[in-house]
mmCIF file of C-alpha atoms in Angstrom:
data_model
loop_
_atom_site.group_PDB
_atom_site.id
_atom_site.type_symbol
_atom_site.label_atom_id
_atom_site.label_comp_id
_atom_site.label_asym_id
_atom_site.label_seq_id
_atom_site.Cartn_x
_atom_site.Cartn_y
_atom_site.Cartn_z
ATOM 1 C CA UNK A 1 68.826 -11.529 -21.301
ATOM 2 C CA UNK A 2 65.983 -14.200 -21.767
ATOM 3 C CA UNK A 3 65.626 -14.485 -18.015
ATOM 4 C CA UNK A 4 65.023 -10.514 -17.677
ATOM 5 C CA UNK A 5 62.644 -10.547 -20.199
ATOM 6 C CA UNK A 6 60.479 -13.343 -19.039
ATOM 7 C CA UNK A 7 60.397 -11.814 -15.507
ATOM 8 C CA UNK A 8 59.760 -8.798 -16.800
ATOM 9 C CA UNK A 9 56.786 -10.230 -18.609
ATOM 10 C CA UNK A 10 55.577 -12.227 -15.666
ATOM 11 C CA UNK A 11 55.476 -8.386 -13.307
ATOM 12 C CA UNK A 12 53.333 -6.842 -16.427
ATOM 13 C CA UNK A 13 50.985 -9.940 -16.043
ATOM 14 C CA UNK A 14 50.966 -9.318 -12.347
ATOM 15 C CA UNK A 15 50.794 -5.540 -12.029
ATOM 16 C CA UNK A 16 48.060 -4.939 -14.813
ATOM 17 C CA UNK A 17 44.893 -4.647 -13.371
ATOM 18 C CA UNK A 18 42.223 -6.786 -14.396
ATOM 19 C CA UNK A 19 38.545 -6.001 -14.876
ATOM 20 C CA UNK A 20 36.054 -8.723 -13.880
ATOM 21 C CA UNK A 21 32.103 -7.904 -14.566
ATOM 22 C CA UNK A 22 30.145 -10.046 -12.810
ATOM 23 C CA UNK A 23 26.548 -10.649 -14.741
ATOM 24 C CA UNK A 24 23.593 -8.108 -13.571
ATOM 25 C CA UNK A 25 20.816 -10.035 -10.988
ATOM 26 C CA UNK A 26 18.025 -10.858 -13.248
ATOM 27 C CA UNK A 27 15.128 -8.662 -12.418
ATOM 28 C CA UNK A 28 11.767 -10.364 -11.320
ATOM 29 C CA UNK A 29 8.069 -8.942 -12.031
ATOM 30 C CA UNK A 30 4.736 -10.424 -11.166
ATOM 31 C CA UNK A 31 1.606 -9.375 -13.526
ATOM 32 C CA UNK A 32 -1.702 -10.730 -14.030
ATOM 33 C CA UNK A 33 -2.177 -11.790 -17.643
ATOM 34 C CA UNK A 34 -5.878 -13.745 -18.869
ATOM 35 C CA UNK A 35 -6.506 -13.173 -14.799
ATOM 36 C CA UNK A 36 -3.652 -15.573 -13.828
ATOM 37 C CA UNK A 37 -0.907 -14.640 -11.764
ATOM 38 C CA UNK A 38 2.727 -14.474 -13.944
ATOM 39 C CA UNK A 39 6.465 -14.438 -12.918
ATOM 40 C CA UNK A 40 8.543 -13.227 -15.369
ATOM 41 C CA UNK A 41 12.454 -13.779 -14.320
ATOM 42 C CA UNK A 42 14.776 -12.436 -17.045
ATOM 43 C CA UNK A 43 13.243 -13.276 -20.123
ATOM 44 C CA UNK A 44 11.847 -16.347 -18.523
ATOM 45 C CA UNK A 45 8.007 -16.214 -17.674
ATOM 46 C CA UNK A 46 6.234 -18.788 -15.385
ATOM 47 C CA UNK A 47 2.529 -19.302 -14.972
ATOM 48 C CA UNK A 48 1.502 -19.114 -11.083
ATOM 49 C CA UNK A 49 -1.727 -19.847 -11.055
ATOM 50 C CA UNK A 50 -4.617 -21.767 -13.458
ATOM 51 C CA UNK A 51 -8.380 -21.803 -13.396
ATOM 52 C CA UNK A 52 -8.515 -18.988 -10.784
ATOM 53 C CA UNK A 53 -9.433 -15.027 -11.500
ATOM 54 C CA UNK A 54 -6.817 -12.834 -9.877
ATOM 55 C CA UNK A 55 -6.486 -9.418 -9.565
ATOM 56 C CA UNK A 56 -4.362 -7.180 -6.941
ATOM 57 C CA UNK A 57 -0.989 -8.829 -6.370
ATOM 58 C CA UNK A 58 1.436 -7.134 -3.727
ATOM 59 C CA UNK A 59 5.018 -8.142 -2.718
ATOM 60 C CA UNK A 60 6.426 -8.371 0.275
ATOM 61 C CA UNK A 61 9.189 -5.983 1.418
ATOM 62 C CA UNK A 62 11.648 -8.278 0.565
ATOM 63 C CA UNK A 63 9.966 -9.896 -2.757
ATOM 64 C CA UNK A 64 9.896 -13.483 -1.551
ATOM 65 C CA UNK A 65 5.481 -13.609 -0.923
ATOM 66 C CA UNK A 66 3.169 -12.336 -3.048
ATOM 67 C CA UNK A 67 -0.172 -11.843 -2.036
ATOM 68 C CA UNK A 68 -3.065 -11.446 -4.358
ATOM 69 C CA UNK A 69 -7.133 -12.205 -4.504
ATOM 70 C CA UNK A 70 -8.645 -14.502 -6.281
ATOM 71 C CA UNK A 71 -12.217 -13.494 -7.074
ATOM 72 C CA UNK A 72 -14.406 -14.408 -10.052
ATOM 73 C CA UNK A 73 -16.079 -12.534 -12.967
ATOM 74 C CA UNK A 74 -19.153 -11.749 -10.500
ATOM 75 C CA UNK A 75 -17.097 -10.722 -7.586
ATOM 76 C CA UNK A 76 -18.837 -12.678 -5.207
ATOM 77 C CA UNK A 77 -16.180 -14.172 -4.005
ATOM 78 C CA UNK A 78 -12.920 -12.400 -2.743
ATOM 79 C CA UNK A 79 -10.242 -14.732 -1.152
ATOM 80 C CA UNK A 80 -6.743 -13.845 -0.050
ATOM 81 C CA UNK A 81 -3.941 -16.541 -1.294
ATOM 82 C CA UNK A 82 0.206 -16.042 -0.825
ATOM 83 C CA UNK A 83 2.465 -17.490 -3.114
ATOM 84 C CA UNK A 84 6.043 -18.522 -1.632
ATOM 85 C CA UNK A 85 9.024 -17.792 -4.476
ATOM 86 C CA UNK A 86 11.233 -20.494 -2.264
ATOM 87 C CA UNK A 87 9.009 -22.881 -1.460
ATOM 88 C CA UNK A 88 6.986 -22.725 -4.949
ATOM 89 C CA UNK A 89 3.673 -22.665 -3.685
ATOM 90 C CA UNK A 90 0.350 -21.050 -3.294
ATOM 91 C CA UNK A 91 -1.558 -20.736 -0.117
ATOM 92 C CA UNK A 92 -4.094 -19.269 2.226
ATOM 93 C CA UNK A 93 -2.725 -17.742 5.533
ATOM 94 C CA UNK A 94 -5.556 -19.459 7.323
ATOM 95 C CA UNK A 95 -8.279 -21.944 6.307
ATOM 96 C CA UNK A 96 -9.850 -19.152 4.625
ATOM 97 C CA UNK A 97 -9.324 -15.990 4.457
ATOM 98 C CA UNK A 98 -12.576 -12.965 2.983
ATOM 99 C CA UNK A 99 -11.056 -9.652 2.248
ATOM 100 C CA UNK A 100 -10.226 -7.183 -0.710
ATOM 101 C CA UNK A 101 -8.140 -5.025 0.838
ATOM 102 C CA UNK A 102 -4.495 -6.075 2.040
ATOM 103 C CA UNK A 103 -1.124 -4.600 2.981
ATOM 104 C CA UNK A 104 2.293 -5.814 3.481
ATOM 105 C CA UNK A 105 4.216 -4.788 6.263
ATOM 106 C CA UNK A 106 7.089 -2.403 5.362
ATOM 107 C CA UNK A 107 9.840 -3.701 7.001
ATOM 108 C CA UNK A 108 8.571 -7.706 7.766
ATOM 109 C CA UNK A 109 6.847 -10.724 6.072
ATOM 110 C CA UNK A 110 3.667 -9.583 7.869
ATOM 111 C CA UNK A 111 0.267 -8.923 6.392
ATOM 112 C CA UNK A 112 -2.770 -7.328 7.174
ATOM 113 C CA UNK A 113 -6.091 -7.323 6.009
ATOM 114 C CA UNK A 114 -9.911 -6.116 6.967
ATOM 115 C CA UNK A 115 -13.117 -8.598 7.097
ATOM 116 C CA UNK A 116 -16.148 -6.699 7.102
ATOM 117 C CA UNK A 117 -14.530 -3.861 9.067
ATOM 118 C CA UNK A 118 -12.376 -6.509 11.435
ATOM 119 C CA UNK A 119 -8.850 -5.509 10.938
ATOM 120 C CA UNK A 120 -6.585 -8.743 11.233
ATOM 121 C CA UNK A 121 -2.965 -9.042 11.031
ATOM 122 C CA UNK A 122 -1.273 -12.617 9.771
ATOM 123 C CA UNK A 123 1.565 -14.349 12.189
ATOM 124 C CA UNK A 124 4.705 -15.579 11.597
ATOM 125 C CA UNK A 125 4.845 -19.004 11.269
ATOM 126 C CA UNK A 126 8.301 -20.895 10.438
ATOM 127 C CA UNK A 127 9.195 -17.911 8.727
ATOM 128 C CA UNK A 128 6.007 -17.544 6.510
ATOM 129 C CA UNK A 129 2.733 -15.615 7.251
ATOM 130 C CA UNK A 130 0.518 -17.934 8.820
ATOM 131 C CA UNK A 131 -2.484 -17.902 11.059
ATOM 132 C CA UNK A 132 -4.134 -14.109 12.277
ATOM 133 C CA UNK A 133 -4.499 -11.993 14.714
ATOM 134 C CA UNK A 134 -7.315 -9.455 15.365
ATOM 135 C CA UNK A 135 -6.531 -5.930 15.800
ATOM 136 C CA UNK A 136 -9.437 -4.053 15.770
ATOM 137 C CA UNK A 137 -12.748 -3.436 15.166
ATOM 138 C CA UNK A 138 -14.886 -0.455 13.322
ATOM 139 C CA UNK A 139 -12.213 -0.144 10.787
ATOM 140 C CA UNK A 140 -13.243 1.433 7.284
ATOM 141 C CA UNK A 141 -9.354 1.613 5.945
ATOM 142 C CA UNK A 142 -5.958 1.464 7.533
ATOM 143 C CA UNK A 143 -2.207 1.649 6.473
ATOM 144 C CA UNK A 144 1.021 0.710 8.012
ATOM 145 C CA UNK A 145 2.954 2.996 9.910
ATOM 146 C CA UNK A 146 6.472 3.087 8.367
ATOM 147 C CA UNK A 147 7.801 1.713 11.276
ATOM 148 C CA UNK A 148 6.019 -1.507 10.914
ATOM 149 C CA UNK A 149 4.793 -1.468 14.095
ATOM 150 C CA UNK A 150 1.345 0.633 14.069
ATOM 151 C CA UNK A 151 -1.579 1.402 12.162
ATOM 152 C CA UNK A 152 -3.761 4.691 10.889
ATOM 153 C CA UNK A 153 -6.830 3.759 10.816
ATOM 154 C CA UNK A 154 -10.128 5.361 9.658
ATOM 155 C CA UNK A 155 -13.546 4.658 11.005
ATOM 156 C CA UNK A 156 -16.827 5.906 9.200
ATOM 157 C CA UNK A 157 -18.511 8.702 10.603
ATOM 158 C CA UNK A 158 -22.323 8.182 12.199
ATOM 159 C CA UNK A 159 -25.405 9.728 10.979
ATOM 160 C CA UNK A 160 -27.410 11.405 13.783
ATOM 161 C CA UNK A 161 -30.161 13.903 13.766
ATOM 162 C CA UNK A 162 -28.095 16.992 13.397
ATOM 163 C CA UNK A 163 -26.609 15.301 10.609
ATOM 164 C CA UNK A 164 -23.184 13.390 9.773
ATOM 165 C CA UNK A 165 -20.673 13.737 12.184
ATOM 166 C CA UNK A 166 -16.953 13.780 12.361
ATOM 167 C CA UNK A 167 -14.412 11.012 10.815
ATOM 168 C CA UNK A 168 -12.302 9.793 13.340
ATOM 169 C CA UNK A 169 -8.807 8.599 12.588
ATOM 170 C CA UNK A 170 -6.801 6.550 15.187
ATOM 171 C CA UNK A 171 -3.322 4.998 16.122
ATOM 172 C CA UNK A 172 -3.450 1.386 16.794
ATOM 173 C CA UNK A 173 -0.249 -0.626 17.371
ATOM 174 C CA UNK A 174 0.086 -4.223 15.494
ATOM 175 C CA UNK A 175 -0.256 -6.028 19.055
ATOM 176 C CA UNK A 176 -3.746 -4.484 19.907
ATOM 177 C CA UNK A 177 -5.696 -7.574 20.045
ATOM 178 C CA UNK A 178 -8.933 -5.522 20.515
ATOM 179 C CA UNK A 179 -7.417 -3.864 23.454
ATOM 180 C CA UNK A 180 -9.782 -0.453 24.151
ATOM 181 C CA UNK A 181 -6.946 0.797 26.007
ATOM 182 C CA UNK A 182 -3.985 0.484 23.294
ATOM 183 C CA UNK A 183 -6.154 2.344 20.983
ATOM 184 C CA UNK A 184 -5.130 5.841 20.661
ATOM 185 C CA UNK A 185 -7.321 8.730 19.002
ATOM 186 C CA UNK A 186 -4.646 10.193 15.809
ATOM 187 C CA UNK A 187 -6.797 13.219 14.469
ATOM 188 C CA UNK A 188 -10.222 13.616 13.985
ATOM 189 C CA UNK A 189 -11.896 15.235 10.998
ATOM 190 C CA UNK A 190 -14.245 17.920 11.161
ATOM 191 C CA UNK A 191 -16.876 18.050 8.590
ATOM 192 C CA UNK A 192 -19.397 20.425 7.391
ATOM 193 C CA UNK A 193 -21.661 20.607 4.494
ATOM 194 C CA UNK A 194 -20.149 23.891 2.641
ATOM 195 C CA UNK A 195 -16.193 23.402 3.149
ATOM 196 C CA UNK A 196 -15.333 19.923 3.459
ATOM 197 C CA UNK A 197 -18.176 17.184 3.686
ATOM 198 C CA UNK A 198 -17.194 13.784 4.082
ATOM 199 C CA UNK A 199 -18.199 10.554 5.951
ATOM 200 C CA UNK A 200 -15.303 8.393 5.556
ATOM 201 C CA UNK A 201 -11.491 8.318 4.516
ATOM 202 C CA UNK A 202 -9.585 6.032 2.634
ATOM 203 C CA UNK A 203 -6.694 6.030 0.410
ATOM 204 C CA UNK A 204 -3.704 6.102 2.846
ATOM 205 C CA UNK A 205 -0.364 7.277 1.444
ATOM 206 C CA UNK A 206 2.865 8.182 3.349
ATOM 207 C CA UNK A 207 5.266 10.763 1.929
ATOM 208 C CA UNK A 208 9.174 9.698 0.988
ATOM 209 C CA UNK A 209 10.446 11.184 4.359
ATOM 210 C CA UNK A 210 7.377 9.822 6.521
ATOM 211 C CA UNK A 211 6.650 13.080 7.488
ATOM 212 C CA UNK A 212 2.986 13.380 5.918
ATOM 213 C CA UNK A 213 0.219 11.429 5.492
ATOM 214 C CA UNK A 214 -2.113 11.909 1.925
ATOM 215 C CA UNK A 215 -5.656 10.801 1.835
ATOM 216 C CA UNK A 216 -8.858 10.984 0.006
ATOM 217 C CA UNK A 217 -12.213 12.267 2.252
ATOM 218 C CA UNK A 218 -15.467 10.916 0.720
ATOM 219 C CA UNK A 219 -18.642 12.040 0.846
ATOM 220 C CA UNK A 220 -22.053 9.929 0.041
ATOM 221 C CA UNK A 221 -21.665 7.330 -2.389
ATOM 222 C CA UNK A 222 -23.911 9.717 -5.026
ATOM 223 C CA UNK A 223 -21.344 12.883 -4.738
ATOM 224 C CA UNK A 224 -18.334 10.671 -4.470
ATOM 225 C CA UNK A 225 -18.933 10.016 -8.070
ATOM 226 C CA UNK A 226 -18.151 13.880 -8.629
ATOM 227 C CA UNK A 227 -15.866 15.185 -6.297
ATOM 228 C CA UNK A 228 -13.620 13.951 -2.966
ATOM 229 C CA UNK A 229 -11.327 15.983 -1.123
ATOM 230 C CA UNK A 230 -7.604 15.308 -1.197
ATOM 231 C CA UNK A 231 -6.254 16.021 2.128
ATOM 232 C CA UNK A 232 -2.869 15.398 4.051
ATOM 233 C CA UNK A 233 -1.893 15.277 7.493
ATOM 234 C CA UNK A 234 1.394 15.376 9.250
ATOM 235 C CA UNK A 235 2.747 12.163 11.079
ATOM 236 C CA UNK A 236 2.058 13.678 14.162
ATOM 237 C CA UNK A 237 -1.257 14.380 13.800
ATOM 238 C CA UNK A 238 -1.033 17.994 14.696
ATOM 239 C CA UNK A 239 -1.351 19.564 11.019
ATOM 240 C CA UNK A 240 -4.078 18.794 8.794
ATOM 241 C CA UNK A 241 -4.823 20.771 5.363
ATOM 242 C CA UNK A 242 -7.071 20.247 2.469
ATOM 243 C CA UNK A 243 -5.312 20.194 -0.936
ATOM 244 C CA UNK A 244 -7.650 20.222 -3.701
ATOM 245 C CA UNK A 245 -10.727 18.221 -5.138
ATOM 246 C CA UNK A 246 -10.758 14.714 -7.052
ATOM 247 C CA UNK A 247 -11.943 11.587 -8.225
ATOM 248 C CA UNK A 248 -12.260 8.781 -6.377
ATOM 249 C CA UNK A 249 -9.263 6.778 -7.953
ATOM 250 C CA UNK A 250 -6.173 6.090 -5.565
ATOM 251 C CA UNK A 251 -3.440 5.785 -8.653
ATOM 252 C CA UNK A 252 -4.899 9.451 -9.498
ATOM 253 C CA UNK A 253 -2.719 10.980 -6.505
ATOM 254 C CA UNK A 254 1.280 9.834 -5.894
ATOM 255 C CA UNK A 255 3.675 11.281 -3.817
ATOM 256 C CA UNK A 256 7.180 12.447 -5.209
ATOM 257 C CA UNK A 257 9.793 9.335 -4.806
ATOM 258 C CA UNK A 258 12.267 12.093 -2.509
ATOM 259 C CA UNK A 259 10.308 15.408 -2.198
ATOM 260 C CA UNK A 260 7.624 16.464 -0.263
ATOM 261 C CA UNK A 261 5.318 16.928 -3.295
ATOM 262 C CA UNK A 262 1.934 15.466 -4.092
ATOM 263 C CA UNK A 263 0.548 15.028 -7.719
ATOM 264 C CA UNK A 264 -3.260 14.427 -8.291
ATOM 265 C CA UNK A 265 -5.099 14.803 -10.971
ATOM 266 C CA UNK A 266 -7.777 17.516 -9.582
ATOM 267 C CA UNK A 267 -11.471 18.462 -10.978
ATOM 268 C CA UNK A 268 -14.613 18.032 -10.296
ATOM 269 C CA UNK A 269 -17.078 15.585 -12.387
ATOM 270 C CA UNK A 270 -17.695 12.116 -13.130
ATOM 271 C CA UNK A 271 -16.005 12.279 -16.647
ATOM 272 C CA UNK A 272 -12.337 11.721 -17.063
ATOM 273 C CA UNK A 273 -11.574 14.253 -19.368
ATOM 274 C CA UNK A 274 -13.714 17.092 -18.728
ATOM 275 C CA UNK A 275 -12.120 19.955 -15.952
ATOM 276 C CA UNK A 276 -9.644 17.552 -15.223
ATOM 277 C CA UNK A 277 -6.003 19.134 -14.210
ATOM 278 C CA UNK A 278 -2.265 17.785 -13.581
ATOM 279 C CA UNK A 279 -1.632 19.580 -10.288
ATOM 280 C CA UNK A 280 1.315 19.619 -7.747
ATOM 281 C CA UNK A 281 0.949 20.680 -4.123
ATOM 282 C CA UNK A 282 4.150 21.500 -2.069
ATOM 283 C CA UNK A 283 4.062 20.301 1.260
ATOM 284 C CA UNK A 284 5.930 23.863 2.229
ATOM 285 C CA UNK A 285 3.932 26.161 0.875
ATOM 286 C CA UNK A 286 0.609 23.704 1.736
ATOM 287 C CA UNK A 287 1.584 24.430 5.762
#
């Protein structure tokens, strides 16, 4: 009888399901405090830089690297640095990289940046972004295509005796290396002084499904303080639409995370709280 009871208890222990809860992975965030780069993992904060003037931290697609700009209070310098979270070191991808505009590839640890109109892209050495290759000249602004193989690039329009010209956009492969035959026209923004007056295109942002890309068409400096034109272009460069007018702030326009809706703060005039309205544009109805 005792043996039967013992066997019964053993069977219960073997067949009753047990739940094992693994501890959730610690979240990691990079942030700026007192102009220095910090990383927070769980409840632990680690200071990464000292005696610098850091801004614009951006993580690589897999989170291993953090790119940032080392500047100063006067803005006279703007040097690109990278922090390797695995090796725990700060370094520059080249002897000196001067830029204020850099962007990580969407699918690999490669970084693109502009230096006085020259678009460059880093090489990969020992698994890290190191060195660089030239991509294209005459670049005002740029963004990676979602496939990580090409860039959409804007170039400022030219002032002619008849007025400002059109704004050309190009599709350029990462390995263009300044070869003109690899640089293809993507779209040309037709401008005029009444409907769409602009001399440049900035702040490219892709929709969640990669079917649309938004941009801000900017007029000359003084006029840009009061109004810029928010536009969208289809991913093939076949459809172009003006969405509305807004101020020159890239964070004032954002795509929905799962739908083709573009939210922005519309309105003209350089005062932040006057004549401004939160607006959502639907790309289905915008066609």
